[in-house]
Amino acid sequence: GAVVSQHPSRVICKSGTSVKIECRSLDFQATTMFWYRQFPKQSLMLMATSNEGSKATYEQGVEKDKFLINHASLTLSTLTVTSAHPEDSSFYICSASPGRDYNEQFFGPGTRLTVL
Amino acid sequence: GQNIDQPTEMTATEGAIVQINCTYQTSGFNGLFWYQQHAGEAPTFLSYNVLDGLEEKGRFSSFLSRSKGYSYLLLKELQMKDSASYLCAATDSNYQLIWGAGTKLIIKP
């Protein structure tokens, strides 16, 4: 149980284009979903927290107009990187929690984004 | 501020035991997680401690001392597949996860 999927697993795009990453909880309802970014040899950096049906809460320094998050249902959240640039190249990982206390987070397999 | 400290890298021998330490300073505390992350993959859950003491799960054990703001992950009978990064994360009073930078564990034959 508690499986989280992400799609796509890898994406290469041209600078200036937008990329959408999907995160799905397959066998549970995710009240809260989290989006992380991880640069090589660095730890996870929380980008934003989203609760179903409400606006995402972004961490300091994360541009909400650039990283659009939609959590329209209890099993799906999407992250759209708008007008991507090479510095946005990173490993993007989502996690999902069945409750609001965040004590359980189940991670997706991650999406490797490369912006040329 | 909130902070998690753990060693950057450790090396151990196959079949041996290794202890990875983690100290934390958070605004409130609601438990500590250990995750394993292989290169290029997402983290996978190893353990969760909220009460003082040792939790044993197969070859892996995790210890917590709330009064000292300290935890460790103990790996026994090391196998080559245990080579990975081990992430310590503490939850604060708002149940937000505060992540350490991870400890890269290198296992040598």
Short mmCIF file of C-alpha atoms in Angstrom, two decimals:
data_model
loop_
_atom_site.label_atom_id
_atom_site.label_comp_id
_atom_site.label_asym_id
_atom_site.label_seq_id
_atom_site.Cartn_x
_atom_site.Cartn_y
_atom_site.Cartn_z
CA GLY A 1 0.00 0.00 0.00
CA ALA A 2 0.83 3.71 0.03
CA VAL A 3 2.16 3.97 -3.51
CA VAL A 4 2.84 7.31 -5.13
CA SER A 5 3.57 7.62 -8.82
CA GLN A 6 5.10 10.45 -10.79
CA HIS A 7 4.97 11.12 -14.49
CA PRO A 8 7.11 11.62 -16.44
CA SER A 9 10.19 10.03 -14.89
CA ARG A 10 12.48 12.00 -17.18
CA VAL A 11 11.89 15.02 -19.35
CA ILE A 12 14.16 17.09 -21.55
CA CYS A 13 12.86 20.39 -22.81
CA LYS A 14 14.04 23.54 -24.50
CA SER A 15 14.59 26.74 -22.58
CA GLY A 16 11.43 28.84 -22.42
CA THR A 17 8.98 25.98 -22.57
CA SER A 18 6.72 24.76 -19.77
CA VAL A 19 6.76 21.31 -18.25
CA LYS A 20 4.03 19.62 -16.24
CA ILE A 21 4.80 16.89 -13.72
CA GLU A 22 2.02 14.76 -12.27
CA CYS A 23 1.99 13.16 -8.85
CA ARG A 24 -0.63 10.56 -8.01
CA SER A 25 -1.41 8.62 -4.87
CA LEU A 26 -2.52 5.25 -6.19
CA ASP A 27 -4.08 3.52 -3.21
CA PHE A 28 -4.87 6.22 -0.70
CA GLN A 29 -6.31 9.69 -0.56
CA ALA A 30 -3.66 12.33 -0.11
CA THR A 31 -4.92 15.22 1.95
CA THR A 32 -1.55 16.89 1.62
CA MET A 33 1.07 16.70 -1.10
CA PHE A 34 4.58 18.08 -1.03
CA TRP A 35 6.89 19.07 -3.84
CA TYR A 36 10.64 18.88 -3.36
CA ARG A 37 13.61 19.74 -5.52
CA GLN A 38 16.98 18.13 -5.19
CA PHE A 39 20.16 19.31 -6.88
CA PRO A 40 23.06 16.89 -7.30
CA LYS A 41 24.70 15.89 -4.04
CA GLN A 42 22.35 18.09 -2.04
CA SER A 43 19.48 17.29 0.25
CA LEU A 44 15.83 17.63 -0.49
CA MET A 45 14.52 21.18 -0.57
CA LEU A 46 10.85 21.63 0.09
CA MET A 47 9.30 23.86 -2.54
CA ALA A 48 5.67 23.90 -1.56
CA THR A 49 2.95 22.17 0.39
CA SER A 50 -0.50 21.74 -1.09
CA ASN A 51 -3.75 20.69 0.49
CA GLU A 52 -6.55 19.44 -1.70
CA GLY A 53 -8.85 22.19 -2.79
CA SER A 54 -6.76 25.07 -1.51
CA LYS A 55 -3.83 27.12 -2.72
CA ALA A 56 -0.35 25.79 -2.23
CA THR A 57 1.93 27.22 0.43
CA TYR A 58 5.30 28.04 -1.05
CA GLU A 59 8.59 28.08 0.79
CA GLN A 60 10.59 31.26 0.94
CA GLY A 61 12.48 31.89 -2.26
CA VAL A 62 10.28 29.69 -4.44
CA GLU A 63 8.47 31.69 -7.14
CA LYS A 64 4.83 30.69 -7.15
CA ASP A 65 4.27 32.16 -10.61
CA LYS A 66 7.05 30.03 -12.00
CA PHE A 67 6.20 26.80 -10.20
CA LEU A 68 2.46 26.37 -10.52
CA ILE A 69 0.94 23.76 -8.26
CA ASN A 70 -2.54 22.37 -8.59
CA HIS A 71 -4.03 19.88 -6.14
CA ALA A 72 -7.43 19.43 -7.68
CA SER A 73 -8.27 16.04 -6.21
CA LEU A 74 -7.30 13.82 -3.32
CA THR A 75 -5.17 11.66 -5.58
CA LEU A 76 -3.56 14.11 -7.99
CA SER A 77 -1.27 17.09 -7.74
CA THR A 78 0.58 18.72 -10.61
CA LEU A 79 3.65 20.90 -10.72
CA THR A 80 4.14 23.05 -13.81
CA VAL A 81 7.52 24.63 -14.36
CA THR A 82 6.75 27.63 -16.54
CA SER A 83 9.28 29.19 -18.90
CA ALA A 84 11.91 26.70 -17.82
CA HIS A 85 15.57 27.67 -17.87
CA PRO A 86 18.71 25.54 -17.54
CA GLU A 87 19.01 26.45 -13.86
CA ASP A 88 15.66 24.74 -13.29
CA SER A 89 17.25 21.43 -14.25
CA SER A 90 16.90 19.26 -11.17
CA PHE A 91 15.33 16.18 -9.65
CA TYR A 92 11.74 16.96 -8.64
CA ILE A 93 10.15 14.67 -6.10
CA CYS A 94 6.62 14.69 -4.76
CA SER A 95 5.36 13.09 -1.60
CA ALA A 96 1.87 12.51 -0.35
CA SER A 97 0.39 12.30 3.10
CA PRO A 98 -2.97 10.80 4.02
CA GLY A 99 -3.37 13.18 6.94
CA ARG A 100 -2.75 16.77 7.78
CA ASP A 101 -0.16 16.04 10.45
CA TYR A 102 2.51 15.26 7.83
CA ASN A 103 3.86 12.43 9.94
CA GLU A 104 3.55 10.02 7.08
CA GLN A 105 4.96 10.99 3.74
CA PHE A 106 5.16 8.57 0.88
CA PHE A 107 7.49 9.58 -1.89
CA GLY A 108 7.06 9.32 -5.61
CA PRO A 109 9.97 8.02 -7.73
CA GLY A 110 10.96 11.52 -8.84
CA THR A 111 11.19 13.32 -12.17
CA ARG A 112 14.53 14.27 -13.70
CA LEU A 113 14.13 17.56 -15.56
CA THR A 114 16.81 18.71 -17.97
CA VAL A 115 16.38 22.10 -19.61
CA LEU A 116 18.58 22.69 -22.63
CA GLY B 1 16.73 28.70 13.63
CA GLN B 2 16.00 25.13 12.78
CA ASN B 3 18.90 22.87 11.94
CA ILE B 4 19.77 19.25 11.31
CA ASP B 5 23.38 18.05 11.45
CA GLN B 6 24.67 14.74 10.19
CA PRO B 7 28.05 13.69 8.80
CA THR B 8 28.56 14.24 5.09
CA GLU B 9 30.12 10.89 4.34
CA MET B 10 31.02 7.64 6.06
CA THR B 11 32.83 4.51 4.93
CA ALA B 12 32.32 1.03 6.30
CA THR B 13 33.18 -2.55 5.43
CA GLU B 14 30.76 -5.19 4.19
CA GLY B 15 29.49 -7.27 7.09
CA ALA B 16 30.34 -4.64 9.68
CA ILE B 17 28.18 -2.28 11.73
CA VAL B 18 27.89 1.47 11.20
CA GLN B 19 26.17 4.18 13.22
CA ILE B 20 25.04 7.39 11.55
CA ASN B 21 24.40 10.22 13.98
CA CYS B 22 21.99 13.10 13.65
CA THR B 23 21.48 16.10 15.91
CA TYR B 24 18.56 18.44 15.52
CA GLN B 25 17.31 21.81 16.68
CA THR B 26 13.71 22.52 15.85
CA SER B 27 10.89 24.75 17.02
CA GLY B 28 8.95 22.06 18.79
CA PHE B 29 9.36 18.41 17.96
CA ASN B 30 6.96 15.80 16.67
CA GLY B 31 9.20 12.95 15.70
CA LEU B 32 12.24 12.06 13.63
CA PHE B 33 12.49 10.12 10.40
CA TRP B 34 15.28 8.28 8.68
CA TYR B 35 15.13 7.76 4.94
CA GLN B 36 17.41 5.90 2.55
CA GLN B 37 18.09 7.37 -0.86
CA HIS B 38 20.00 5.61 -3.61
CA ALA B 39 21.57 7.80 -6.26
CA GLY B 40 19.01 9.04 -8.77
CA GLU B 41 16.08 7.68 -6.81
CA ALA B 42 13.53 9.10 -4.39
CA PRO B 43 13.90 8.53 -0.64
CA THR B 44 12.40 5.46 0.94
CA PHE B 45 11.16 5.34 4.51
CA LEU B 46 13.30 3.51 7.06
CA SER B 47 12.10 4.53 10.50
CA TYR B 48 10.17 6.96 12.65
CA ASN B 49 10.89 7.71 16.31
CA VAL B 50 8.83 9.99 18.51
CA LEU B 51 9.59 8.48 21.94
CA ASP B 52 13.00 8.05 23.51
CA GLY B 53 14.65 4.72 22.95
CA LEU B 54 15.67 2.23 20.35
CA GLU B 55 13.43 0.92 17.60
CA GLU B 56 14.72 -2.21 15.89
CA LYS B 57 13.64 -3.32 12.46
CA GLY B 58 15.68 -6.14 11.03
CA ARG B 59 19.22 -5.05 10.27
CA PHE B 60 18.34 -1.41 10.88
CA SER B 61 17.73 0.24 14.25
CA SER B 62 17.02 3.85 15.11
CA PHE B 63 17.54 5.58 18.43
CA LEU B 64 16.16 8.84 19.76
CA SER B 65 16.98 11.03 22.74
CA ARG B 66 14.60 13.99 22.85
CA SER B 67 16.40 15.66 25.74
CA LYS B 68 19.66 15.66 23.79
CA GLY B 69 18.17 16.42 20.39
CA TYR B 70 19.98 13.36 19.08
CA SER B 71 19.25 10.34 16.99
CA TYR B 72 21.25 7.63 15.30
CA LEU B 73 20.64 5.02 12.67
CA LEU B 74 22.44 1.72 13.22
CA LEU B 75 23.02 -0.59 10.30
CA LYS B 76 24.20 -4.13 11.03
CA GLU B 77 25.60 -6.85 8.77
CA LEU B 78 26.28 -4.29 6.09
CA GLN B 79 25.66 -5.30 2.51
CA MET B 80 26.92 -3.64 -0.64
CA LYS B 81 23.35 -2.60 -1.47
CA ASP B 82 23.34 -0.46 1.68
CA SER B 83 25.57 2.02 -0.11
CA ALA B 84 23.30 5.05 -0.30
CA SER B 85 22.61 8.39 1.30
CA TYR B 86 20.78 8.36 4.62
CA LEU B 87 18.60 11.35 5.37
CA CYS B 88 17.59 12.45 8.83
CA ALA B 89 14.46 14.62 9.07
CA ALA B 90 12.76 16.06 12.15
CA THR B 91 9.21 17.34 12.35
CA ASP B 92 8.67 20.66 14.09
CA SER B 93 5.68 21.99 16.02
CA ASN B 94 3.83 22.61 12.74
CA TYR B 95 4.59 19.07 11.62
CA GLN B 96 6.86 20.40 8.89
CA LEU B 97 9.77 18.17 7.98
CA ILE B 98 13.19 19.72 8.48
CA TRP B 99 15.70 17.79 6.40
CA GLY B 100 19.37 17.11 7.00
CA ALA B 101 21.78 17.20 4.07
CA GLY B 102 22.18 13.45 4.19
CA THR B 103 25.06 11.10 4.95
CA LYS B 104 26.60 9.28 2.03
CA LEU B 105 27.50 5.78 3.17
CA ILE B 106 30.15 3.95 1.16
CA ILE B 107 30.44 0.20 1.71
CA LYS B 108 33.71 -1.47 0.81
CA PRO B 109 34.18 -5.20 0.27
#
